[in-house]
XYZ file of C-alpha atoms in Angstrom:
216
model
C 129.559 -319.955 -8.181
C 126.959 -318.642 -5.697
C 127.650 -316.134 -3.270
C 128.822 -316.964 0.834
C 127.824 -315.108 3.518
C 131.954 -314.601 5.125
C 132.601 -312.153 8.232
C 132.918 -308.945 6.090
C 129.499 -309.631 3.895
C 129.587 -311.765 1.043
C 132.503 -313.671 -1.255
C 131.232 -314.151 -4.586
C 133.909 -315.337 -7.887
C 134.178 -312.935 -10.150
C 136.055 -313.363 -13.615
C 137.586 -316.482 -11.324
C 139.063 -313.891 -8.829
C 137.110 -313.853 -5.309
C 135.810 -310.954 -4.361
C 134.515 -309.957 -1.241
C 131.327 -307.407 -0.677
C 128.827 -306.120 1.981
C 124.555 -305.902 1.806
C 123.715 -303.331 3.518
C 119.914 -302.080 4.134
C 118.736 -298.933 3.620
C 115.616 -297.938 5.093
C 112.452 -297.866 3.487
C 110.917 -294.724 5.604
C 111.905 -291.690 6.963
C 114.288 -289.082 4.650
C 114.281 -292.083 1.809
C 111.010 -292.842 1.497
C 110.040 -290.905 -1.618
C 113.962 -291.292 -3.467
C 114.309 -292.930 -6.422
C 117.905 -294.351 -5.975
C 119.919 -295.645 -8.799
C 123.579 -295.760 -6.996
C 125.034 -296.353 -3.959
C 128.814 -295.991 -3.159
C 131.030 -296.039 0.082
C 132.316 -292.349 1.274
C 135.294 -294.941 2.771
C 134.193 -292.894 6.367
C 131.199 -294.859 7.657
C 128.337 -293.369 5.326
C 127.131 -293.726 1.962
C 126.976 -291.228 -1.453
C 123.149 -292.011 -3.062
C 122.374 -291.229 -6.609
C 119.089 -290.330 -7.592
C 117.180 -289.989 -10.799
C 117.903 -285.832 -10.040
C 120.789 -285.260 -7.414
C 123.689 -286.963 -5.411
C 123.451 -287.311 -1.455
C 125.382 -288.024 1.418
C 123.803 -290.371 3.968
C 125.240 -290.425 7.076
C 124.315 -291.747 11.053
C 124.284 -288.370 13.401
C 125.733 -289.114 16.749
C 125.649 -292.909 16.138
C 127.420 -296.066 15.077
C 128.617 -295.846 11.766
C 125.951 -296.946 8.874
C 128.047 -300.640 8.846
C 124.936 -302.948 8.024
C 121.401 -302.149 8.530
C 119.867 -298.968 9.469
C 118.317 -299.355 12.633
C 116.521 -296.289 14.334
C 117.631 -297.371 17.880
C 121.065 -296.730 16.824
C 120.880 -294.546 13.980
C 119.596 -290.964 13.568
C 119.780 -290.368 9.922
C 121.132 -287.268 7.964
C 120.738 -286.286 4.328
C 122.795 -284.198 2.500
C 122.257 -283.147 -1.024
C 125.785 -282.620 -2.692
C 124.714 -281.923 -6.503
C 122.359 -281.722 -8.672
C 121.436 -283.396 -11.747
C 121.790 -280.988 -15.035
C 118.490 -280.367 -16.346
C 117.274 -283.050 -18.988
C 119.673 -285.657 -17.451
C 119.404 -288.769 -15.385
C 121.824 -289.921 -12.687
C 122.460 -293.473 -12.483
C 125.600 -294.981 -11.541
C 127.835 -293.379 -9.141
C 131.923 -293.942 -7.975
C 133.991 -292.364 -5.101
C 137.733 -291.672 -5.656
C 140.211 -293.864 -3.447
C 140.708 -290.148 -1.341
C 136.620 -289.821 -1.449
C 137.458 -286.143 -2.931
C 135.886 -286.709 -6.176
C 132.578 -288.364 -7.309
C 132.081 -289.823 -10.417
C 128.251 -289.985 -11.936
C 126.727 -291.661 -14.750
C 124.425 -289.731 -16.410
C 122.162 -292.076 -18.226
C 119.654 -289.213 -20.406
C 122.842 -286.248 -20.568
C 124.843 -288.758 -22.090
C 127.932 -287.844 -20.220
C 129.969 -289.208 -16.859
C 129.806 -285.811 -14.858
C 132.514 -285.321 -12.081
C 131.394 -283.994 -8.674
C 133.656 -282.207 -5.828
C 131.977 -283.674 -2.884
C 133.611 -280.776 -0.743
C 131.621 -277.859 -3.129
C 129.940 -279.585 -5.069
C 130.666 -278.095 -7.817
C 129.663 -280.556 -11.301
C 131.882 -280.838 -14.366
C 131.710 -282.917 -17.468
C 134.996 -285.484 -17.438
C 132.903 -287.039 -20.671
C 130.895 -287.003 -23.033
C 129.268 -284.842 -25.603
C 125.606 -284.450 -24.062
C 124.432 -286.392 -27.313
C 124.248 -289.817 -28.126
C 126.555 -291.985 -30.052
C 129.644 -294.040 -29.844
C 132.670 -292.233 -30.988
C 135.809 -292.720 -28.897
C 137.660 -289.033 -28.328
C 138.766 -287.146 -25.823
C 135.900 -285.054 -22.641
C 133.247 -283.547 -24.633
C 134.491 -285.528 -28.072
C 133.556 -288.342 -26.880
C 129.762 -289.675 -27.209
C 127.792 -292.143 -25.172
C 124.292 -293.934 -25.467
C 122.640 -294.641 -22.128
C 125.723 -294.444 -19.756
C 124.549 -296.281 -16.799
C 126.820 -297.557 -13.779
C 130.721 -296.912 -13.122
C 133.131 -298.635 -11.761
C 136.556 -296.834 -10.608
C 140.032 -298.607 -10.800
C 141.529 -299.314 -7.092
C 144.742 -296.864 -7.894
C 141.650 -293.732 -9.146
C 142.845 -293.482 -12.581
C 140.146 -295.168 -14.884
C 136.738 -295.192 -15.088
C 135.095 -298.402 -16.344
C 131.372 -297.264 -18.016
C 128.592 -299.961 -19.125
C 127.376 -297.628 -22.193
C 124.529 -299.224 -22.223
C 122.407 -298.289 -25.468
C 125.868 -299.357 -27.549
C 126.225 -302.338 -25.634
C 130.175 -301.938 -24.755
C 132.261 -301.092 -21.785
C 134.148 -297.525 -22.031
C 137.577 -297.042 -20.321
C 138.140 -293.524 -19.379
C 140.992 -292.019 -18.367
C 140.477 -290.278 -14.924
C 143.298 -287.816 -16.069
C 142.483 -286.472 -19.052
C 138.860 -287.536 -19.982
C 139.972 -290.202 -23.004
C 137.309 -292.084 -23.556
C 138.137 -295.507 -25.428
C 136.378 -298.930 -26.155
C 137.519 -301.748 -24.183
C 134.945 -304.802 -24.872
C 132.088 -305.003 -27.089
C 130.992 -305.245 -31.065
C 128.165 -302.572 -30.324
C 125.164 -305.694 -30.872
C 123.788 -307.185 -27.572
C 124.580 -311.082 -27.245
C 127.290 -313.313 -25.328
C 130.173 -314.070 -27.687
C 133.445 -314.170 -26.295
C 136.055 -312.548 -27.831
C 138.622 -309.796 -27.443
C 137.664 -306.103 -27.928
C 135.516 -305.071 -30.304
C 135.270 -309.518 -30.887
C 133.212 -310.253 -28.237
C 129.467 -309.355 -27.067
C 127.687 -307.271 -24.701
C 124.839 -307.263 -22.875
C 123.027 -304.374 -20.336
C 123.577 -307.709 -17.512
C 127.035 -305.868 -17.012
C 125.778 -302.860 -15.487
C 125.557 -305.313 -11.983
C 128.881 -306.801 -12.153
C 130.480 -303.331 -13.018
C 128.801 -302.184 -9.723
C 131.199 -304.679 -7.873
C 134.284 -305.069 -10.016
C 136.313 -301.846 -8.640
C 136.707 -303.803 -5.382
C 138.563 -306.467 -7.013
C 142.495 -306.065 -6.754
């Protein structure tokens, strides 16, 4: 079904489960103008984490109403943070904040790994991934992706749902320890249902996975 417009943004079914979500508007001048941003995700304090093609900001309202809605310079003086950079070579796409908003979680698309960010320091490790492309299940850096794009983060923090794009599945990781398993697709696009490894991906999951975390 099509989406509502309901008091706390927008009610949309999803895998027949209703799930409720906000639009909100960044602005298209000022601080943003020039980014190139990929991912947006909640802090849970009244501002916004921003991937870019290079870095991850923090977007936040200086001596304002919380960013709610729409940025609007009568009531919002905007301030930009840069929290981490990109390794060199890689791509930031996706992005996920943990239910404490301690840890981030970032797709990167071109290193081929889901990088984990401190958002207190800073300070960027690889949960995943071996920095080259593939598809082997396995354990942090045993593991191999192929164009890892957007994240979504189980409500409880302990998995990591990944639309691996180039193989055309949907990772699992564990939070915990890095495992990195298959949990739907054959590894060829299409739209065949099926369980596991029986059914058919396309890159049209990357949007839903965006939204799915905030399903109970």
């Amino acid at each position: 079904g099509e989406a509502v417009p309901v008091a706390d943004g927008f009610e949309a079914p999803l895998f027949g489960a209703p799930v409720v979500g906000q639009v909100f508007t960044l602005p298209d001048d000022g601080p943003l103008a020039s980014l190139d941003v990929h991912g947006v995700a909640s802090d849970g304090a009244g501002a916004w984490y921003l991937a870019t093609g290079g870095s991850v900001l923090h977007l936040s309202a200086v001596g304002e109403e919380p960013l709610d809605r729409m940025y609007e310079p009568s009531r919002h003086s905007l301030s930009v943070r840069s929290v981490a950079t990109c390794p060199e070579g890689g791509r930031f796409e996706g992005i996920a904040v943990s239910p404490d908003g301690s840890t981030l979680f970032v797709a990167d698309c071109r290193g081929q790994a889901i990088r984990k960010v401190e958002a207190a320091t800073g300070a960027l490790t690889t949960l995943a991934g071996s920095g080259s492309s593939g598809s082997a299940n396995g354990v942090g850096v045993a593991a191999h992706f192929n164009g890892p794009t957007y994240l979504a983060l189980s409500p409880d923090g302990g998995t990591l749902f990944v639309a691996d794009t180039g193989n055309a599945r949907i990772r699992r990781v564990d939070v915990a320890s890095g495992a990195v398993t298959t949990l739907a697709g054959s590894g060829d696009e299409g739209d065949a249902d099926g369980v596991g490894d029986a059914c058919s991906t396309s890159s049209n999951l990357t949007i839903l996975l965006g939204v799915v975390s905030e399903a109970d």
